[in-house]
Coordinates of C-alpha atoms and ligand atoms in Angstrom, one line a residue:
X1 CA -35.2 -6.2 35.5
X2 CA -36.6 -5.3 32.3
X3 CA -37.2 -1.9 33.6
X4 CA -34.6 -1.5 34.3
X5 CA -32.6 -2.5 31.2
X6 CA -35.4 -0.2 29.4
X7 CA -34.3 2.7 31.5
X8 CA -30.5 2.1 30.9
X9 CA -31.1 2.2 27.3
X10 CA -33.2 5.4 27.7
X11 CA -30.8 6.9 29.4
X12 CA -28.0 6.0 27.0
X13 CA -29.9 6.9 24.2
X14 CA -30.4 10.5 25.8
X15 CA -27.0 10.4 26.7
X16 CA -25.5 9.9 23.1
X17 CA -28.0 12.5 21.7
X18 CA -26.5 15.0 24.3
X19 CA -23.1 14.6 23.9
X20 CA -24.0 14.7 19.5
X21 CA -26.0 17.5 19.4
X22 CA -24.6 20.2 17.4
X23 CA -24.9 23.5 19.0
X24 CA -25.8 26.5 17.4
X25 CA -22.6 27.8 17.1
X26 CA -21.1 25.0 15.1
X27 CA -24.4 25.0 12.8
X28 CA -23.9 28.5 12.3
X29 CA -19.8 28.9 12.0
X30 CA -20.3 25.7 9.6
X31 CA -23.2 27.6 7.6
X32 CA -20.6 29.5 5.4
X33 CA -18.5 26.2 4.5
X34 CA -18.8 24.6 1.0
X35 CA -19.8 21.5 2.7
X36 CA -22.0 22.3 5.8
X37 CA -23.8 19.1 6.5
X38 CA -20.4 17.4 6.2
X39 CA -19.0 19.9 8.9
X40 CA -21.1 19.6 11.4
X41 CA -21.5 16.1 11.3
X42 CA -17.6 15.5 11.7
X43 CA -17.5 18.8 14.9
X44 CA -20.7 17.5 16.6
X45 CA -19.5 15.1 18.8
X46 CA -16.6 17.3 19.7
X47 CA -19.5 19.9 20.8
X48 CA -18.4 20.1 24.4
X49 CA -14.9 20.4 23.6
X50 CA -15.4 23.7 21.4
X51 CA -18.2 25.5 23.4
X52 CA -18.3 28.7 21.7
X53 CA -14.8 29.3 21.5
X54 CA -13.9 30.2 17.7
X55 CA -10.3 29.1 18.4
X56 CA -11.3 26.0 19.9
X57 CA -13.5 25.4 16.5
X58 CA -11.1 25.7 14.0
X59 CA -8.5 23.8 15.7
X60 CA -10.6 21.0 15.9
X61 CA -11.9 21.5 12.6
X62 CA -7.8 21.7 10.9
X63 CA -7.1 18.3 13.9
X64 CA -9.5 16.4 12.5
X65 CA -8.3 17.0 9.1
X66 CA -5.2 16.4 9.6
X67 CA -6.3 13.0 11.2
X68 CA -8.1 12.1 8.1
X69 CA -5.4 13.1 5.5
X70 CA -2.7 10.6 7.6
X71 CA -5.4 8.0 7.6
X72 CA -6.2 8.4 3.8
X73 CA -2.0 8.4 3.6
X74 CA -1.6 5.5 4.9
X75 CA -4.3 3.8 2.6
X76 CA -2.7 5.2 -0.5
X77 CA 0.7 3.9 0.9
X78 CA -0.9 0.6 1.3
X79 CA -2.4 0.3 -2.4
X80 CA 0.9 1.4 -3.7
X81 CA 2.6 -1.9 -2.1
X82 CA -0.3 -3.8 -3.8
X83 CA 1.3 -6.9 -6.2
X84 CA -0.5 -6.8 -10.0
X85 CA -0.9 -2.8 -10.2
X86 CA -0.8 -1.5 -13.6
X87 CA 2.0 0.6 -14.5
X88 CA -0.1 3.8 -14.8
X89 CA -1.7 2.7 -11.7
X90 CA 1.4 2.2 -10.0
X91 CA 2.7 5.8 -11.3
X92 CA -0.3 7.3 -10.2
X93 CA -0.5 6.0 -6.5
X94 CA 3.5 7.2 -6.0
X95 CA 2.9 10.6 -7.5
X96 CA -0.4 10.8 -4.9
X97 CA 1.5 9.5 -1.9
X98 CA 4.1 12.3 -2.8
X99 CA 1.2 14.8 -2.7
X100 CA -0.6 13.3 0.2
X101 CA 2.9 13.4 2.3
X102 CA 3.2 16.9 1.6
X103 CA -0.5 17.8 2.4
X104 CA 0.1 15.8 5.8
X105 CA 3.1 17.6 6.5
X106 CA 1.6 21.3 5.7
X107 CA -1.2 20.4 8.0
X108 CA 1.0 19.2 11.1
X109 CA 2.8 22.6 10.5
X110 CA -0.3 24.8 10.0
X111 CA -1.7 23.2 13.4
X112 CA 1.5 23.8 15.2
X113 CA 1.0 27.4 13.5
X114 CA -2.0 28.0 14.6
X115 CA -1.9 27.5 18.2
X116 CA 0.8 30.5 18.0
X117 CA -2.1 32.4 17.4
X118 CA -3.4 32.4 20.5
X119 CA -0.3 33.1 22.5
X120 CA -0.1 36.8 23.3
X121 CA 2.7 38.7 22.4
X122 CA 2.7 36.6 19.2
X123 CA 1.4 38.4 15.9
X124 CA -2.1 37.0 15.1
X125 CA -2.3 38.1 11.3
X126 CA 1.6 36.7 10.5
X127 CA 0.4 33.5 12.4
X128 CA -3.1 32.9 10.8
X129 CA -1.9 34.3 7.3
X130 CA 0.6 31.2 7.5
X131 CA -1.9 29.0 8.5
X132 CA -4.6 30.1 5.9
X133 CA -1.6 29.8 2.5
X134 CA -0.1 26.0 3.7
X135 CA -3.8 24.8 4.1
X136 CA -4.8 26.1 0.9
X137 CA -1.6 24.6 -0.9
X138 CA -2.4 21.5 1.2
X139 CA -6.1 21.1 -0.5
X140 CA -4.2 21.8 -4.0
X141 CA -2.0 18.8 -3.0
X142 CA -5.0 16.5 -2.5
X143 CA -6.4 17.8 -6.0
X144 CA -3.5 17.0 -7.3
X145 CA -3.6 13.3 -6.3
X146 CA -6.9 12.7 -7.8
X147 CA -6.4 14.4 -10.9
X148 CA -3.8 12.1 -11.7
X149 CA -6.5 9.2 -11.5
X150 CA -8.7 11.4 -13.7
X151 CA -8.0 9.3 -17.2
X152 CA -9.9 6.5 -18.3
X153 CA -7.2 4.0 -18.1
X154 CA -7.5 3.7 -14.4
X155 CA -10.9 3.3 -14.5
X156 CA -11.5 0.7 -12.3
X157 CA -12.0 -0.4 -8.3
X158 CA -8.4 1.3 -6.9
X159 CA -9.1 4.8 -9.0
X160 CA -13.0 4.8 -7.5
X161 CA -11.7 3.8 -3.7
X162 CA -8.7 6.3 -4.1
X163 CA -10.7 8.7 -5.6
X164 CA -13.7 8.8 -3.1
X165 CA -11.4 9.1 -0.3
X166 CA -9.4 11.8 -1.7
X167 CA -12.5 13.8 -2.3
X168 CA -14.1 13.4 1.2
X169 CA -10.8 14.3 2.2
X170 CA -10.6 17.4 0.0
X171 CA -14.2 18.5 1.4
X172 CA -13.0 18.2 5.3
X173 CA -9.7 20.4 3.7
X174 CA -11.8 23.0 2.5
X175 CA -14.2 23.0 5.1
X176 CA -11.1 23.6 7.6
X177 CA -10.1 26.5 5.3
X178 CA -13.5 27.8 5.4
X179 CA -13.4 28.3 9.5
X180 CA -9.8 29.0 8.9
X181 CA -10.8 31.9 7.3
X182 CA -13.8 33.5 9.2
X183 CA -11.6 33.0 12.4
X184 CA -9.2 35.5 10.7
X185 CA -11.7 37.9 9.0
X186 CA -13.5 37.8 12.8
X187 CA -10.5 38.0 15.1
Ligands
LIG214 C1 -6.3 13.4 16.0 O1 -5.4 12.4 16.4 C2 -4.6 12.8 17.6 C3 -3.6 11.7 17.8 O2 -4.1 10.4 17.7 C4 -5.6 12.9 18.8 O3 -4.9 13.2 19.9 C5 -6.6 14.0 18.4 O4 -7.6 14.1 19.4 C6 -7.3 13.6 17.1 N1 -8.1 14.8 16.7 C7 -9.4 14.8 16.7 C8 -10.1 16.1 16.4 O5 -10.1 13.8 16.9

């Protein structure tokens, strides 16, 4: 019995390193991001989904993103409903909920975009070009939003939570941007 539990656990312990082992083609693509350790930690586990298959990569990569930014939304959405904000708190979260609903919205469409690019017939450079500008002005979005917690005034719990979700956002952004780009300069 206890063998056996032992092997079980072995085996799911192998398992889980298996299926989270970056390959080298994720360690490598993500080598040239800002943020490298971040961006392999976050494609790992979708290893067997990308292979080696650049497209596969960077629509992951833009998917997850995009996942993050809506949940990071709908935190910001939820502070903003919070009773006892400061006015320059409340100011700030509905100016950053403006931002973050655009940056969500220019990532849905850039994802949408992208997978044009790998219809044929379709023009690759028109396709990715689009891609590459409403990511980019979707990271100057996010900026946005936590400038506008920059000043002391805010200091406080809500501009530190807001803040540190907005920039770990950011860093998935521009790692997305990253791959975005060497998937162009490559194709
Ligand atoms: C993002 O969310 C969608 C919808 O919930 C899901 O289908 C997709 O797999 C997620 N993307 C990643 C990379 O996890």
């Amino acid at each position: 019995m206890a063998t056996k539990f032992t092997l079980l656990c072995l085996l799911l312990t192998f398992l889980t390193i298996a299926t989270s082992t970056p390959t080298n083609f994720i360690k490598s693509s993500c080598s040239t991001t800002s943020y490298p350790t971040l961006c392999v930690e976050s494609l790992s586990s979708y290893a067997s989904t990308i292979q080696q298959d650049p497209h596969q990569l960077v629509q992951t990569a833009l998917s997850l993103t995009l996942n993050k930014t809506q949940s990071t939304k709908s935190f910001v959405t939820k502070c903003k409903s919070f009773k006892n904000l400061k006015p320059r708190e409340y100011a700030a979260l509905h100016d950053c909920v403006e931002e973050i609903t655009d940056s969500v919205d220019r990532l849905s469409r850039s994802l949408k975009e992208l997978k044009l690019c790998k219809v044929s017939g379709q023009d690759f450079n028109w396709h990715i070009s689009n891609v590459e500008t409403w990511v980019s002005s979707a990271l100057t979005d996010e900026s946005t939003c936590s400038d506008g917690f920059g000043g002391k005034a805010l200091d406080g719990r809500m501009k530190t939570s807001i803040r540190s979700r907005m920039v770990n956002v950011a860093q998935v952004t521009s790692n997305a941007l990253s791959l975005i780009n060497q998937y162009a300069t490559n194709h």
